[in-house]
């Protein structure tokens, strides 16, 4: 970095790359659990897959982020999807290979992929 302007430009570039948006009542939030348990179970590649898939599709109404422990460590990697006016959907044991289906079916078409959710895994949620 040579200047504050370069740092600002890099910040803006990264914000666009990871789909970060200011709080917006109409946006969908995808949150990946990134505590130690999630990272150990493979959450980093899952976060990267969501970021890449959302960017590839140009979904400007989707914000991808991370959080600490969600509290269901035995089901990591865990991803929560928050849509305005709807119940939270919790995806469990998520792999990067599951991400395109979640993005396509849930984030784009509004239909959660129930076989990947906590209810389908036999857990009570």
PDB file of C-alpha atoms in Angstrom:
ATOM      1  CA  UNK A   1       0.000   0.000   0.000  1.00  0.00           C
ATOM      2  CA  UNK A   2       1.351   3.334  -0.967  1.00  0.00           C
ATOM      3  CA  UNK A   3      -1.556   5.549  -0.065  1.00  0.00           C
ATOM      4  CA  UNK A   4      -4.884   5.803   1.661  1.00  0.00           C
ATOM      5  CA  UNK A   5      -6.535   5.980  -1.769  1.00  0.00           C
ATOM      6  CA  UNK A   6      -5.088   2.574  -2.690  1.00  0.00           C
ATOM      7  CA  UNK A   7      -6.377   1.129   0.559  1.00  0.00           C
ATOM      8  CA  UNK A   8      -9.846   2.591  -0.104  1.00  0.00           C
ATOM      9  CA  UNK A   9      -9.855   1.169  -3.635  1.00  0.00           C
ATOM     10  CA  UNK A  10      -8.866  -2.262  -2.319  1.00  0.00           C
ATOM     11  CA  UNK A  11     -11.594  -2.077   0.317  1.00  0.00           C
ATOM     12  CA  UNK A  12     -14.250  -1.261  -2.281  1.00  0.00           C
ATOM     13  CA  UNK A  13     -13.000  -4.031  -4.565  1.00  0.00           C
ATOM     14  CA  UNK A  14     -13.171  -6.597  -1.759  1.00  0.00           C
ATOM     15  CA  UNK A  15     -16.615  -5.430  -0.645  1.00  0.00           C
ATOM     16  CA  UNK A  16     -17.911  -6.099  -4.139  1.00  0.00           C
ATOM     17  CA  UNK A  17     -16.137  -9.422  -4.319  1.00  0.00           C
ATOM     18  CA  UNK A  18     -17.597 -10.863  -1.123  1.00  0.00           C
ATOM     19  CA  UNK A  19     -21.064  -9.471  -1.625  1.00  0.00           C
ATOM     20  CA  UNK A  20     -20.987  -7.235   1.438  1.00  0.00           C
ATOM     21  CA  UNK A  21     -23.788  -4.710   1.438  1.00  0.00           C
ATOM     22  CA  UNK A  22     -25.058  -2.211   3.925  1.00  0.00           C
ATOM     23  CA  UNK A  23     -28.048  -3.365   5.938  1.00  0.00           C
ATOM     24  CA  UNK A  24     -30.956  -3.482   3.564  1.00  0.00           C
ATOM     25  CA  UNK A  25     -34.396  -4.805   4.456  1.00  0.00           C
ATOM     26  CA  UNK A  26     -34.714  -6.427   1.030  1.00  0.00           C
ATOM     27  CA  UNK A  27     -31.448  -8.347   1.052  1.00  0.00           C
ATOM     28  CA  UNK A  28     -30.871 -12.019   1.793  1.00  0.00           C
ATOM     29  CA  UNK A  29     -28.125 -12.797   4.304  1.00  0.00           C
ATOM     30  CA  UNK A  30     -26.083 -16.002   4.082  1.00  0.00           C
ATOM     31  CA  UNK A  31     -24.065 -16.592   7.242  1.00  0.00           C
ATOM     32  CA  UNK A  32     -21.416 -19.311   7.536  1.00  0.00           C
ATOM     33  CA  UNK A  33     -20.376 -20.483  11.006  1.00  0.00           C
ATOM     34  CA  UNK A  34     -16.640 -19.860  11.247  1.00  0.00           C
ATOM     35  CA  UNK A  35     -15.810 -20.766  14.835  1.00  0.00           C
ATOM     36  CA  UNK A  36     -13.072 -23.320  15.484  1.00  0.00           C
ATOM     37  CA  UNK A  37     -15.537 -26.198  15.091  1.00  0.00           C
ATOM     38  CA  UNK A  38     -16.780 -24.904  11.730  1.00  0.00           C
ATOM     39  CA  UNK A  39     -13.316 -24.233  10.387  1.00  0.00           C
ATOM     40  CA  UNK A  40     -12.154 -27.703  11.452  1.00  0.00           C
ATOM     41  CA  UNK A  41     -15.159 -29.236   9.669  1.00  0.00           C
ATOM     42  CA  UNK A  42     -14.453 -27.369   6.402  1.00  0.00           C
ATOM     43  CA  UNK A  43     -16.318 -24.046   6.641  1.00  0.00           C
ATOM     44  CA  UNK A  44     -13.620 -22.013   4.840  1.00  0.00           C
ATOM     45  CA  UNK A  45     -14.146 -23.708   1.460  1.00  0.00           C
ATOM     46  CA  UNK A  46     -17.925 -23.442   1.985  1.00  0.00           C
ATOM     47  CA  UNK A  47     -17.666 -19.684   2.605  1.00  0.00           C
ATOM     48  CA  UNK A  48     -15.461 -19.334  -0.485  1.00  0.00           C
ATOM     49  CA  UNK A  49     -17.924 -21.357  -2.577  1.00  0.00           C
ATOM     50  CA  UNK A  50     -20.864 -19.139  -1.525  1.00  0.00           C
ATOM     51  CA  UNK A  51     -18.861 -15.996  -2.222  1.00  0.00           C
ATOM     52  CA  UNK A  52     -17.836 -17.223  -5.669  1.00  0.00           C
ATOM     53  CA  UNK A  53     -21.282 -18.530  -6.641  1.00  0.00           C
ATOM     54  CA  UNK A  54     -23.071 -15.345  -5.559  1.00  0.00           C
ATOM     55  CA  UNK A  55     -20.512 -13.209  -7.428  1.00  0.00           C
ATOM     56  CA  UNK A  56     -20.648 -15.435 -10.528  1.00  0.00           C
ATOM     57  CA  UNK A  57     -24.422 -15.045 -10.677  1.00  0.00           C
ATOM     58  CA  UNK A  58     -24.271 -11.304  -9.979  1.00  0.00           C
ATOM     59  CA  UNK A  59     -26.710 -11.540  -7.065  1.00  0.00           C
ATOM     60  CA  UNK A  60     -26.655  -8.017  -5.680  1.00  0.00           C
ATOM     61  CA  UNK A  61     -29.450  -8.746  -3.176  1.00  0.00           C
ATOM     62  CA  UNK A  62     -27.394 -11.399  -1.334  1.00  0.00           C
ATOM     63  CA  UNK A  63     -24.849 -10.656   1.393  1.00  0.00           C
ATOM     64  CA  UNK A  64     -22.456 -13.468   2.334  1.00  0.00           C
ATOM     65  CA  UNK A  65     -20.796 -13.249   5.720  1.00  0.00           C
ATOM     66  CA  UNK A  66     -19.445 -15.217   8.607  1.00  0.00           C
ATOM     67  CA  UNK A  67     -20.209 -15.583  12.289  1.00  0.00           C
ATOM     68  CA  UNK A  68     -18.828 -17.372  15.308  1.00  0.00           C
ATOM     69  CA  UNK A  69     -20.300 -20.482  16.864  1.00  0.00           C
ATOM     70  CA  UNK A  70     -23.906 -21.136  15.890  1.00  0.00           C
ATOM     71  CA  UNK A  71     -24.209 -23.709  18.671  1.00  0.00           C
ATOM     72  CA  UNK A  72     -24.745 -26.969  16.818  1.00  0.00           C
ATOM     73  CA  UNK A  73     -21.150 -28.071  16.394  1.00  0.00           C
ATOM     74  CA  UNK A  74     -22.013 -31.678  15.535  1.00  0.00           C
ATOM     75  CA  UNK A  75     -23.637 -30.408  12.304  1.00  0.00           C
ATOM     76  CA  UNK A  76     -20.770 -28.210  11.047  1.00  0.00           C
ATOM     77  CA  UNK A  77     -20.240 -26.695   8.580  1.00  0.00           C
ATOM     78  CA  UNK A  78     -23.464 -24.786   9.280  1.00  0.00           C
ATOM     79  CA  UNK A  79     -24.941 -22.097   7.015  1.00  0.00           C
ATOM     80  CA  UNK A  80     -27.918 -19.927   7.941  1.00  0.00           C
ATOM     81  CA  UNK A  81     -30.004 -18.083   5.370  1.00  0.00           C
ATOM     82  CA  UNK A  82     -32.035 -15.081   6.505  1.00  0.00           C
ATOM     83  CA  UNK A  83     -34.696 -13.740   4.147  1.00  0.00           C
ATOM     84  CA  UNK A  84     -36.813 -10.723   5.038  1.00  0.00           C
ATOM     85  CA  UNK A  85     -40.194 -11.773   6.396  1.00  0.00           C
ATOM     86  CA  UNK A  86     -39.367 -15.498   6.445  1.00  0.00           C
ATOM     87  CA  UNK A  87     -38.117 -18.038   8.960  1.00  0.00           C
ATOM     88  CA  UNK A  88     -34.379 -18.615   9.109  1.00  0.00           C
ATOM     89  CA  UNK A  89     -33.230 -21.706   7.184  1.00  0.00           C
ATOM     90  CA  UNK A  90     -30.319 -23.664   8.651  1.00  0.00           C
ATOM     91  CA  UNK A  91     -28.247 -25.854   6.347  1.00  0.00           C
ATOM     92  CA  UNK A  92     -26.040 -28.479   7.985  1.00  0.00           C
ATOM     93  CA  UNK A  93     -22.975 -30.511   7.042  1.00  0.00           C
ATOM     94  CA  UNK A  94     -22.586 -28.211   4.049  1.00  0.00           C
ATOM     95  CA  UNK A  95     -19.933 -28.983   1.456  1.00  0.00           C
ATOM     96  CA  UNK A  96     -18.758 -26.749  -1.394  1.00  0.00           C
ATOM     97  CA  UNK A  97     -20.525 -29.135  -3.781  1.00  0.00           C
ATOM     98  CA  UNK A  98     -23.885 -28.346  -2.164  1.00  0.00           C
ATOM     99  CA  UNK A  99     -23.525 -24.592  -2.650  1.00  0.00           C
ATOM    100  CA  UNK A 100     -24.634 -24.278  -6.318  1.00  0.00           C
ATOM    101  CA  UNK A 101     -27.928 -26.038  -5.527  1.00  0.00           C
ATOM    102  CA  UNK A 102     -28.544 -23.870  -2.450  1.00  0.00           C
ATOM    103  CA  UNK A 103     -27.831 -20.694  -4.420  1.00  0.00           C
ATOM    104  CA  UNK A 104     -29.894 -21.753  -7.427  1.00  0.00           C
ATOM    105  CA  UNK A 105     -32.889 -23.232  -5.655  1.00  0.00           C
ATOM    106  CA  UNK A 106     -33.038 -21.140  -2.489  1.00  0.00           C
ATOM    107  CA  UNK A 107     -31.373 -17.788  -3.080  1.00  0.00           C
ATOM    108  CA  UNK A 108     -32.515 -17.380  -6.697  1.00  0.00           C
ATOM    109  CA  UNK A 109     -35.826 -19.275  -6.771  1.00  0.00           C
ATOM    110  CA  UNK A 110     -36.901 -18.970  -3.125  1.00  0.00           C
ATOM    111  CA  UNK A 111     -37.253 -22.698  -2.421  1.00  0.00           C
ATOM    112  CA  UNK A 112     -35.040 -24.039   0.389  1.00  0.00           C
ATOM    113  CA  UNK A 113     -33.176 -27.275  -0.370  1.00  0.00           C
ATOM    114  CA  UNK A 114     -34.882 -29.212   2.424  1.00  0.00           C
ATOM    115  CA  UNK A 115     -32.694 -32.308   2.192  1.00  0.00           C
ATOM    116  CA  UNK A 116     -29.736 -30.151   3.286  1.00  0.00           C
ATOM    117  CA  UNK A 117     -31.519 -28.505   6.243  1.00  0.00           C
ATOM    118  CA  UNK A 118     -31.325 -29.248   9.920  1.00  0.00           C
ATOM    119  CA  UNK A 119     -34.820 -30.782   9.949  1.00  0.00           C
ATOM    120  CA  UNK A 120     -33.866 -33.282   7.247  1.00  0.00           C
ATOM    121  CA  UNK A 121     -30.726 -34.320   9.126  1.00  0.00           C
ATOM    122  CA  UNK A 122     -32.769 -35.750  11.989  1.00  0.00           C
ATOM    123  CA  UNK A 123     -31.910 -32.922  14.354  1.00  0.00           C
ATOM    124  CA  UNK A 124     -34.447 -30.864  16.182  1.00  0.00           C
ATOM    125  CA  UNK A 125     -34.118 -27.229  15.262  1.00  0.00           C
TER     126      UNK A 125
END
